[in-house]
PDB file of C-alpha atoms in Angstrom:
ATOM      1  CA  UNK A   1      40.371  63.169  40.148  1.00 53.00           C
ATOM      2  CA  UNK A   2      38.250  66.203  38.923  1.00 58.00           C
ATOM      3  CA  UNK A   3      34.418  66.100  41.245  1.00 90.00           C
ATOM      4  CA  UNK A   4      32.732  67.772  38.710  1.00 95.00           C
ATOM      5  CA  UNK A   5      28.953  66.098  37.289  1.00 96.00           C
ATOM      6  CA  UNK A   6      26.779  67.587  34.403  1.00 98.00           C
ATOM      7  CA  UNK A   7      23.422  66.245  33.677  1.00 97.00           C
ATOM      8  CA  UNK A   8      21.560  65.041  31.449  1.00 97.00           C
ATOM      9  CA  UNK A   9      24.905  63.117  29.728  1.00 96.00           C
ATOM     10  CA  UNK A  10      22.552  62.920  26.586  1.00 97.00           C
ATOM     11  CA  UNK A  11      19.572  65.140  25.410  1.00 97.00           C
ATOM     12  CA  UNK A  12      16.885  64.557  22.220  1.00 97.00           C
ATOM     13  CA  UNK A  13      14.232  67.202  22.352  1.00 96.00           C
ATOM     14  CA  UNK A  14      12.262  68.816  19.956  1.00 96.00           C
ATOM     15  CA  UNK A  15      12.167  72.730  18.506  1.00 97.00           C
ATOM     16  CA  UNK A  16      10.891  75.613  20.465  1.00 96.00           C
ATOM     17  CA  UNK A  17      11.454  73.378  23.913  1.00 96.00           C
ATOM     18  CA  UNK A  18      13.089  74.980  26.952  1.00 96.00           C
ATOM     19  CA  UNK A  19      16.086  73.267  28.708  1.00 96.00           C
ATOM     20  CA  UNK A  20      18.590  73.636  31.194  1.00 97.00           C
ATOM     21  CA  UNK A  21      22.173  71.557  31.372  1.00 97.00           C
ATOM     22  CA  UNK A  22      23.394  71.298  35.114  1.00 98.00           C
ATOM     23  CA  UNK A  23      26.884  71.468  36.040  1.00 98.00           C
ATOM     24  CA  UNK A  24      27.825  71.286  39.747  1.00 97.00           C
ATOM     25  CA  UNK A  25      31.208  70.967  40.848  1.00 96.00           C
ATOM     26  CA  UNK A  26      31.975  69.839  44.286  1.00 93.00           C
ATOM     27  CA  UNK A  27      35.798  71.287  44.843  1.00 89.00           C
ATOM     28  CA  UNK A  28      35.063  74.860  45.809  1.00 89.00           C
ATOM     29  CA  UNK A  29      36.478  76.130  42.752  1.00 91.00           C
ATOM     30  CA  UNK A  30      35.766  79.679  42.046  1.00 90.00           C
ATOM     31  CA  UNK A  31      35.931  79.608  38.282  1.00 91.00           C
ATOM     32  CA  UNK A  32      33.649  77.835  36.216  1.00 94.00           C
ATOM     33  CA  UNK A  33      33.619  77.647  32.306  1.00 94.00           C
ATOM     34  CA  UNK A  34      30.941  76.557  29.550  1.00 96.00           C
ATOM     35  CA  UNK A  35      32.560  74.990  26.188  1.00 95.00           C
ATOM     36  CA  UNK A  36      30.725  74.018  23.028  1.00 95.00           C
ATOM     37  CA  UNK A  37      32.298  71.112  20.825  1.00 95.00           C
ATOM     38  CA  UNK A  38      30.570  70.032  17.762  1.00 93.00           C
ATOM     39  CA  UNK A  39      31.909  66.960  16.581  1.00 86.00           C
ATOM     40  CA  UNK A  40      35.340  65.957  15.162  1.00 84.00           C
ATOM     41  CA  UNK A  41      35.684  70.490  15.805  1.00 88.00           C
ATOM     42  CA  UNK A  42      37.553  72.368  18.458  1.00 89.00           C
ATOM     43  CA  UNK A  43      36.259  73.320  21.777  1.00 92.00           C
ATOM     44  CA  UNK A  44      34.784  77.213  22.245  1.00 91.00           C
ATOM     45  CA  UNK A  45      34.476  79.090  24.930  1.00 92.00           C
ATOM     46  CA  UNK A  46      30.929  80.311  25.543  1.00 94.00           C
ATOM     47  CA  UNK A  47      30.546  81.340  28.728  1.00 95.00           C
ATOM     48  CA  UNK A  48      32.757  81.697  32.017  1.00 92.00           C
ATOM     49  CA  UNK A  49      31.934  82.567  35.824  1.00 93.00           C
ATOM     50  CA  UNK A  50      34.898  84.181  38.274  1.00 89.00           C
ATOM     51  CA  UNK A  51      32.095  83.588  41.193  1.00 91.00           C
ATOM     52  CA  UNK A  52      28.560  83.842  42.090  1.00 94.00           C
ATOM     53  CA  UNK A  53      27.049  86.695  40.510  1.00 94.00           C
ATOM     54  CA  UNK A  54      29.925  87.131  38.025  1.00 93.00           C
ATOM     55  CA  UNK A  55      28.794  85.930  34.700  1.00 94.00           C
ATOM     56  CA  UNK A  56      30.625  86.545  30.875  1.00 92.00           C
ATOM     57  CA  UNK A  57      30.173  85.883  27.362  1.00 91.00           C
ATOM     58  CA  UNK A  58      32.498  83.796  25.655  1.00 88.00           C
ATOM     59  CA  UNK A  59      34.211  83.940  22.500  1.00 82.00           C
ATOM     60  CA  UNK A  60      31.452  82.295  20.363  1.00 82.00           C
ATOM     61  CA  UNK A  61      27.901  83.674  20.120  1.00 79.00           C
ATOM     62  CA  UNK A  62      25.662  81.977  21.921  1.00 83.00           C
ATOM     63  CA  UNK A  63      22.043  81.940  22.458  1.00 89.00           C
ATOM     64  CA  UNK A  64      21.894  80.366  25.540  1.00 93.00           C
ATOM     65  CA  UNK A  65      22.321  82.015  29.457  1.00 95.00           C
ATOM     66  CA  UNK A  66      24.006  80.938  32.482  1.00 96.00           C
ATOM     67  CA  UNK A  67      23.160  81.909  35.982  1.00 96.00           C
ATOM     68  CA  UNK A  68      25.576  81.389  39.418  1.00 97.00           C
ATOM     69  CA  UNK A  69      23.715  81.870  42.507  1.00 97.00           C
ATOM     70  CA  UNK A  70      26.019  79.246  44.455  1.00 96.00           C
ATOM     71  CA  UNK A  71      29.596  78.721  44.051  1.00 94.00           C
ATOM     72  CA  UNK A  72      29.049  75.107  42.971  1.00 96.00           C
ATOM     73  CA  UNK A  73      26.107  75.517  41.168  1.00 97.00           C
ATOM     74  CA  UNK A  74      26.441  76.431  36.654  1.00 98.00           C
ATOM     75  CA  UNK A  75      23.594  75.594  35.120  1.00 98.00           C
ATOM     76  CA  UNK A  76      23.014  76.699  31.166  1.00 97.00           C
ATOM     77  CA  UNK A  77      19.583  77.177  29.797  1.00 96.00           C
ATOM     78  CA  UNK A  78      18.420  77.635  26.437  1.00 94.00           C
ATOM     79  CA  UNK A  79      14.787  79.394  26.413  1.00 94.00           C
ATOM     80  CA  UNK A  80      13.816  77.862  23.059  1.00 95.00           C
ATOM     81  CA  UNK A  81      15.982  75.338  21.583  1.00 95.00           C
ATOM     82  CA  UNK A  82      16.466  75.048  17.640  1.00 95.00           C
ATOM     83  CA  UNK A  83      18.502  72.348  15.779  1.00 96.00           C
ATOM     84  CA  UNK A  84      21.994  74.589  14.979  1.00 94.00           C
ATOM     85  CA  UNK A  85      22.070  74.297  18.947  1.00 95.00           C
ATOM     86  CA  UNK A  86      23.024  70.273  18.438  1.00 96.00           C
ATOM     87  CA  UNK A  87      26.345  69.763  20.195  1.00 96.00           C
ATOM     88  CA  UNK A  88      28.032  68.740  22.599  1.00 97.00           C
ATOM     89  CA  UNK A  89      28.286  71.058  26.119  1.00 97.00           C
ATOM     90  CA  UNK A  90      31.106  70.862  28.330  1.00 97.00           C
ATOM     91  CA  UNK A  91      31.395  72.116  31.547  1.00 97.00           C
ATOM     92  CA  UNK A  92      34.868  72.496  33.313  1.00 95.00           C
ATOM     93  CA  UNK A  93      36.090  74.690  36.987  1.00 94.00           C
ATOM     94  CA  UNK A  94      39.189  75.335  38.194  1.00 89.00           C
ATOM     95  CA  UNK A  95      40.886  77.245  41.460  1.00 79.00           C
ATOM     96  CA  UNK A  96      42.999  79.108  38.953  1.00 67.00           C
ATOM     97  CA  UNK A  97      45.688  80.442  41.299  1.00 70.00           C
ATOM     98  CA  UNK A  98      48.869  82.699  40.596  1.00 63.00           C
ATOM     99  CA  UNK A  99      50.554  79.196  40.376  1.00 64.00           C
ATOM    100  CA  UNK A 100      48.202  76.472  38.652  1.00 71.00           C
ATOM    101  CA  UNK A 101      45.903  76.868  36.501  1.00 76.00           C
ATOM    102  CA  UNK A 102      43.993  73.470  35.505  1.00 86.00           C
ATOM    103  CA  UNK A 103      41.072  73.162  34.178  1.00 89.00           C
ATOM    104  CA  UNK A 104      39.220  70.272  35.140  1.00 92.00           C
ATOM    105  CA  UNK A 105      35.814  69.130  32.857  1.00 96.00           C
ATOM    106  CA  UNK A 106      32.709  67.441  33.456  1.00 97.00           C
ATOM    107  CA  UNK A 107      31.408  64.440  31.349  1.00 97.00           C
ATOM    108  CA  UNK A 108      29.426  66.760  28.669  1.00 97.00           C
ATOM    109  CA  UNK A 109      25.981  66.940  27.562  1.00 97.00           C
ATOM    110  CA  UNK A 110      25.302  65.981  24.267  1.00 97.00           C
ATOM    111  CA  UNK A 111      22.276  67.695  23.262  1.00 97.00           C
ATOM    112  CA  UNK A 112      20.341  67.145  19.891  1.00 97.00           C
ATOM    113  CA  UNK A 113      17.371  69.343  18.323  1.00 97.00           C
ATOM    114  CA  UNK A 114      15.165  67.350  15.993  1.00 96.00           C
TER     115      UNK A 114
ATOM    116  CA  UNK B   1      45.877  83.252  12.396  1.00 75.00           C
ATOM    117  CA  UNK B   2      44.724  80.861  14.883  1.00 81.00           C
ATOM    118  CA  UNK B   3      46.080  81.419  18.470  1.00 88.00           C
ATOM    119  CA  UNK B   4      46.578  77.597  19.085  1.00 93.00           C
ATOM    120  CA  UNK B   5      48.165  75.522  16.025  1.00 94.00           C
ATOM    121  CA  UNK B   6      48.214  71.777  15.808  1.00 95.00           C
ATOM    122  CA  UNK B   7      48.871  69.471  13.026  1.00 90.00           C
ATOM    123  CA  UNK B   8      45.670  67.620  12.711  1.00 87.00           C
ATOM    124  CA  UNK B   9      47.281  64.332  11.972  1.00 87.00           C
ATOM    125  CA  UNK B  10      46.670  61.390  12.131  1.00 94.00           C
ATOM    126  CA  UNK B  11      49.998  60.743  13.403  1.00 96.00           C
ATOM    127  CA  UNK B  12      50.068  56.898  13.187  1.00 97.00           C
ATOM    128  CA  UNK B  13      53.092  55.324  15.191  1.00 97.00           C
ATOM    129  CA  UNK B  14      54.125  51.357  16.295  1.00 97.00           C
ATOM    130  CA  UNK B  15      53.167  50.123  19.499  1.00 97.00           C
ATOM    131  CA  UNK B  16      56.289  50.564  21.864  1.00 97.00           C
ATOM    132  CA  UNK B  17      57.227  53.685  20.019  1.00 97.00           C
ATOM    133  CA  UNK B  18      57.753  57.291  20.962  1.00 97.00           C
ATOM    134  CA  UNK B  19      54.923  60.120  19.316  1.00 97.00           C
ATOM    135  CA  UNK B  20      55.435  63.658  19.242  1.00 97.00           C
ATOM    136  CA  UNK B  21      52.787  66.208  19.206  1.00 97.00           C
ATOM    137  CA  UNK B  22      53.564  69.320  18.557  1.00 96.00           C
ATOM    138  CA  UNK B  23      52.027  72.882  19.512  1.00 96.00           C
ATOM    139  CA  UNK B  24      52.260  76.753  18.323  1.00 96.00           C
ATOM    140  CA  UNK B  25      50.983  79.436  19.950  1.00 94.00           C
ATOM    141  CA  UNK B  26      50.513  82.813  18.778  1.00 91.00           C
ATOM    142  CA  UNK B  27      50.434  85.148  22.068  1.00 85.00           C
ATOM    143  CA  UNK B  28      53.241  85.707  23.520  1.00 83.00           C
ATOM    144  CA  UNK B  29      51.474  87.101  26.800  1.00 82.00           C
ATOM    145  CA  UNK B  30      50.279  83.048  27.053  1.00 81.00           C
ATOM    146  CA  UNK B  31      51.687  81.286  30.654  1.00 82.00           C
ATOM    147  CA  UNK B  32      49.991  78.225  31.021  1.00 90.00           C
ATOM    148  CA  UNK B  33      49.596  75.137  28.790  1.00 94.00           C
ATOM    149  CA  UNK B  34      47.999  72.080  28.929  1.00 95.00           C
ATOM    150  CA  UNK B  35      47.802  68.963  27.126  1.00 97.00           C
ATOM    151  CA  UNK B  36      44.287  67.041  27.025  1.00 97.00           C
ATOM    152  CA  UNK B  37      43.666  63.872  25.857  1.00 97.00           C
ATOM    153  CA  UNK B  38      40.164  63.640  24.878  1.00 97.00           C
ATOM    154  CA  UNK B  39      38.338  60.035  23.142  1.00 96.00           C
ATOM    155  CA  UNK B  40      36.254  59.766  21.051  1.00 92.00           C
ATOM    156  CA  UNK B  41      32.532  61.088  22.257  1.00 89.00           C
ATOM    157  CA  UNK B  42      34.420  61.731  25.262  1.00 93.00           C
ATOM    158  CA  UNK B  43      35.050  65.025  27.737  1.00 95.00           C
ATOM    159  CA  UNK B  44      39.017  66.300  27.543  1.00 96.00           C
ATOM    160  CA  UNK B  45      41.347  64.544  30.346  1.00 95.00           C
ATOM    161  CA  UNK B  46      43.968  66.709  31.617  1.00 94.00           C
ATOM    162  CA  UNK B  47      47.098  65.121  31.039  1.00 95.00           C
ATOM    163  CA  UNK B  48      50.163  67.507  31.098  1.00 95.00           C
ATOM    164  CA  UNK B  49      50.546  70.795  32.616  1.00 94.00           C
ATOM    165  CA  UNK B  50      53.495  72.999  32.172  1.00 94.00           C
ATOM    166  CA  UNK B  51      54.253  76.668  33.357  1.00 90.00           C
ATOM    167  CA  UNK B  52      57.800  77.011  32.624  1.00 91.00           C
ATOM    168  CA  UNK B  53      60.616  76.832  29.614  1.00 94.00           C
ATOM    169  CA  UNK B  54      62.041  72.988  29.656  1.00 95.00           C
ATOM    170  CA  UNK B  55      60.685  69.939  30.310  1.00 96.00           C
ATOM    171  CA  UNK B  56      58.545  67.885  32.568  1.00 96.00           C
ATOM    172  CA  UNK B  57      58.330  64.511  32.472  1.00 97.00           C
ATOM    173  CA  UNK B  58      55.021  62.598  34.218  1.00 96.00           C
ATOM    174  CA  UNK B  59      55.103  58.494  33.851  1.00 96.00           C
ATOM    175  CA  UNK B  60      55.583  57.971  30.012  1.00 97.00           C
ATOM    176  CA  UNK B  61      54.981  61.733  28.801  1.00 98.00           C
ATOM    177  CA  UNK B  62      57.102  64.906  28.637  1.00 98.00           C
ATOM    178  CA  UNK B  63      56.037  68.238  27.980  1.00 97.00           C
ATOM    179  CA  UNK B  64      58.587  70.449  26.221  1.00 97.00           C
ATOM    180  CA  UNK B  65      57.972  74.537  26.874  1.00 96.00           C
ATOM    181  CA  UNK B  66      59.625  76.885  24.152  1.00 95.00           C
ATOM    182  CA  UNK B  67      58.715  80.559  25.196  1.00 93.00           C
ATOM    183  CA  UNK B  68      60.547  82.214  22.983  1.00 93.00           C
ATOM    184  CA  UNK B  69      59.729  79.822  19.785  1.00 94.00           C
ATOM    185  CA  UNK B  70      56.166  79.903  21.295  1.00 94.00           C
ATOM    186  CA  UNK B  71      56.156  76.076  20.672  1.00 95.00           C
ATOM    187  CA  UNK B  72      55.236  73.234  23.455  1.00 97.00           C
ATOM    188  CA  UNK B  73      55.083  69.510  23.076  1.00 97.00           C
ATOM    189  CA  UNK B  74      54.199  66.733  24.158  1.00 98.00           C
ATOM    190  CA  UNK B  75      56.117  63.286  24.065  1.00 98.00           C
ATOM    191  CA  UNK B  76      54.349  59.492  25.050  1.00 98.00           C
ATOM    192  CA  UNK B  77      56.900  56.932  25.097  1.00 98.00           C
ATOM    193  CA  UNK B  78      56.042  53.622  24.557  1.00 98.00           C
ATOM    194  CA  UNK B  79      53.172  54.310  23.350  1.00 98.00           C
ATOM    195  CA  UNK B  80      50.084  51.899  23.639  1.00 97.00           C
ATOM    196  CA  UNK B  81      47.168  51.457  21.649  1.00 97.00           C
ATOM    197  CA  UNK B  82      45.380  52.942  24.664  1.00 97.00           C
ATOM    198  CA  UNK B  83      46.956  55.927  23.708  1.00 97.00           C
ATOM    199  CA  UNK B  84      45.032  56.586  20.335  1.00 97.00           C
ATOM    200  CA  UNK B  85      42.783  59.558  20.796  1.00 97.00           C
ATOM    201  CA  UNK B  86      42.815  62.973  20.190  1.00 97.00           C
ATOM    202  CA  UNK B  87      45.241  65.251  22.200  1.00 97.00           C
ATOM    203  CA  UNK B  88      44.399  69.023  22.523  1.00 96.00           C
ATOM    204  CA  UNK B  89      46.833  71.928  23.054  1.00 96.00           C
ATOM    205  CA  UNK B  90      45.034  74.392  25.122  1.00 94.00           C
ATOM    206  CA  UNK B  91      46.474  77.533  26.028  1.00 92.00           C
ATOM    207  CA  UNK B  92      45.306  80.373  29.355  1.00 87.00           C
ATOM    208  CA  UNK B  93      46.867  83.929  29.624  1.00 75.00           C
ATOM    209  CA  UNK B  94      46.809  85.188  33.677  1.00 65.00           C
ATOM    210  CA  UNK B  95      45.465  88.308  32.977  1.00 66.00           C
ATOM    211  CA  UNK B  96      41.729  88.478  32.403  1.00 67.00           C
ATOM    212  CA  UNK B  97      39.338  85.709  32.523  1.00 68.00           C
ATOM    213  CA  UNK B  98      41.775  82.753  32.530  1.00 71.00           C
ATOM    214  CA  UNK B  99      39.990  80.625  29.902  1.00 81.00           C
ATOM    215  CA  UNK B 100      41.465  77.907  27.879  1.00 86.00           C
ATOM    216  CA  UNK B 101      41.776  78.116  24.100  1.00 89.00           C
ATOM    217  CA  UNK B 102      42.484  74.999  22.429  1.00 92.00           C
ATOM    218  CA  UNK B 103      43.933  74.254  19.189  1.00 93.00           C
ATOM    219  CA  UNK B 104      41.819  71.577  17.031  1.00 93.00           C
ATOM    220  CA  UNK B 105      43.809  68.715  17.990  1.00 95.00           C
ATOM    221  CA  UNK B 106      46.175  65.824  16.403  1.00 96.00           C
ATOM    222  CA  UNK B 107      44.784  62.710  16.417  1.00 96.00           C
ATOM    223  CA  UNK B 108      47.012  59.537  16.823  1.00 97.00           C
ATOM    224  CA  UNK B 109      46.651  56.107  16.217  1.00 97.00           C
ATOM    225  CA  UNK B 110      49.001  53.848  17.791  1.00 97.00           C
ATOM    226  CA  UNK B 111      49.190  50.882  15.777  1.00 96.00           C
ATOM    227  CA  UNK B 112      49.474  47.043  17.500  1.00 94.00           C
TER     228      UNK B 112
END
């Protein structure tokens, strides 16, 4: 079973507010992955990690940034939150070797902007 | 084109029955796929992983790898309603950043 946490599981805040979603993963994995899933829709890619100090853009535009100072460490912050940033956030890591290649997720954050 | 194709169902089958969910990908330079399950309000569960052309069979599913028809499935047999939730075909290439890219999922309902 995957060791990976995200907090808060659920998030109401208001316009203009800044926030950060944690995701820690406790396997070592070097890889680390944010996802955005609005409901009932498919999951996109928004940002990824290889290691600390090695950050990307995903596929989809995003407004928010991710920082990796410690292997387990992934948090996402968003410096002024707006309602088309309601969704849900899922975080996921993996050891991604020549071999295997699972990706494990978190629980999500499911964030809404009144 | 989308890179990951799923029918978005629902499939509806009987309790005790066998579903198949079925998967198309569009680049052929893709080497590992994965089936999720993910419920409702829920985060995706890997369930299947497969790396090579045939099957592979875990407990009550089977993953079926088609390279060259770029098609993989998944089979549940004896299906449950336990089962009913939304299974995602996700996709990673090994070159580059090794991200998954889903398709949008078939939902089944596995009747009582």
């Amino acid at each position: 079973e995957a060791d990976i946490y995200q907090t808060p599981r659920y998030l109401v805040i208001g316009t203009g507010k800044k926030i950060t979603l944690e995701c820690s993963q406790t396997m070592g994995h070097d890889k680390m992955y944010w996802y955005q899933q609005d409901p009932g829709m498919e999951l996109h890619l928004i940002h990824y990690s290889y290691g600390v100090n090695s950050t990307e853009k995903g596929d989809l535009s995003s407004e928010s940034t991710v920082s990796r100072i410690r292997t387990e460490h992934f948090p996402l912050t968003l410096e002024s939150a707006r309602p088309s940033h309601t969704s849900q956030y899922l975080c996921a890591s993996t050891e991604s070797s020549e071999v295997r290649d699972e990706q494990f997720f978190g629980p999500g954050t499911r964030l809404t902007v009144l | 084109q989308k890179e990951v194709e799923q029918n978005s169902g629902p499939l509806s089958v009987p309790e005790g029955a066998i579903a198949s969910l079925n998967c198309t990908y569009s680049d052929r330079v893709s080497q590992s796929f994965f089936w999720y399950r993910q419920y409702s309000g829920k985060s995706p569960e890997l369930i299947m992983s497969i790396y090579s052309n045939g099957d592979k069979e875990d407990g009550r599913f089977t993953a079926q790898l088609n390279k060259a028809s770029q098609y993989v499935s998944l089979l549940i047999r004896d299906s449950q309603p336990s089962d009913s939730a939304t299974y995602l075909c996700a996709v990673t290439k090994y070159t580059g950043r090794r991200a998954l890219t889903f398709g949008s999922g078939t939902r089944l309902q596995v009747q009582p």
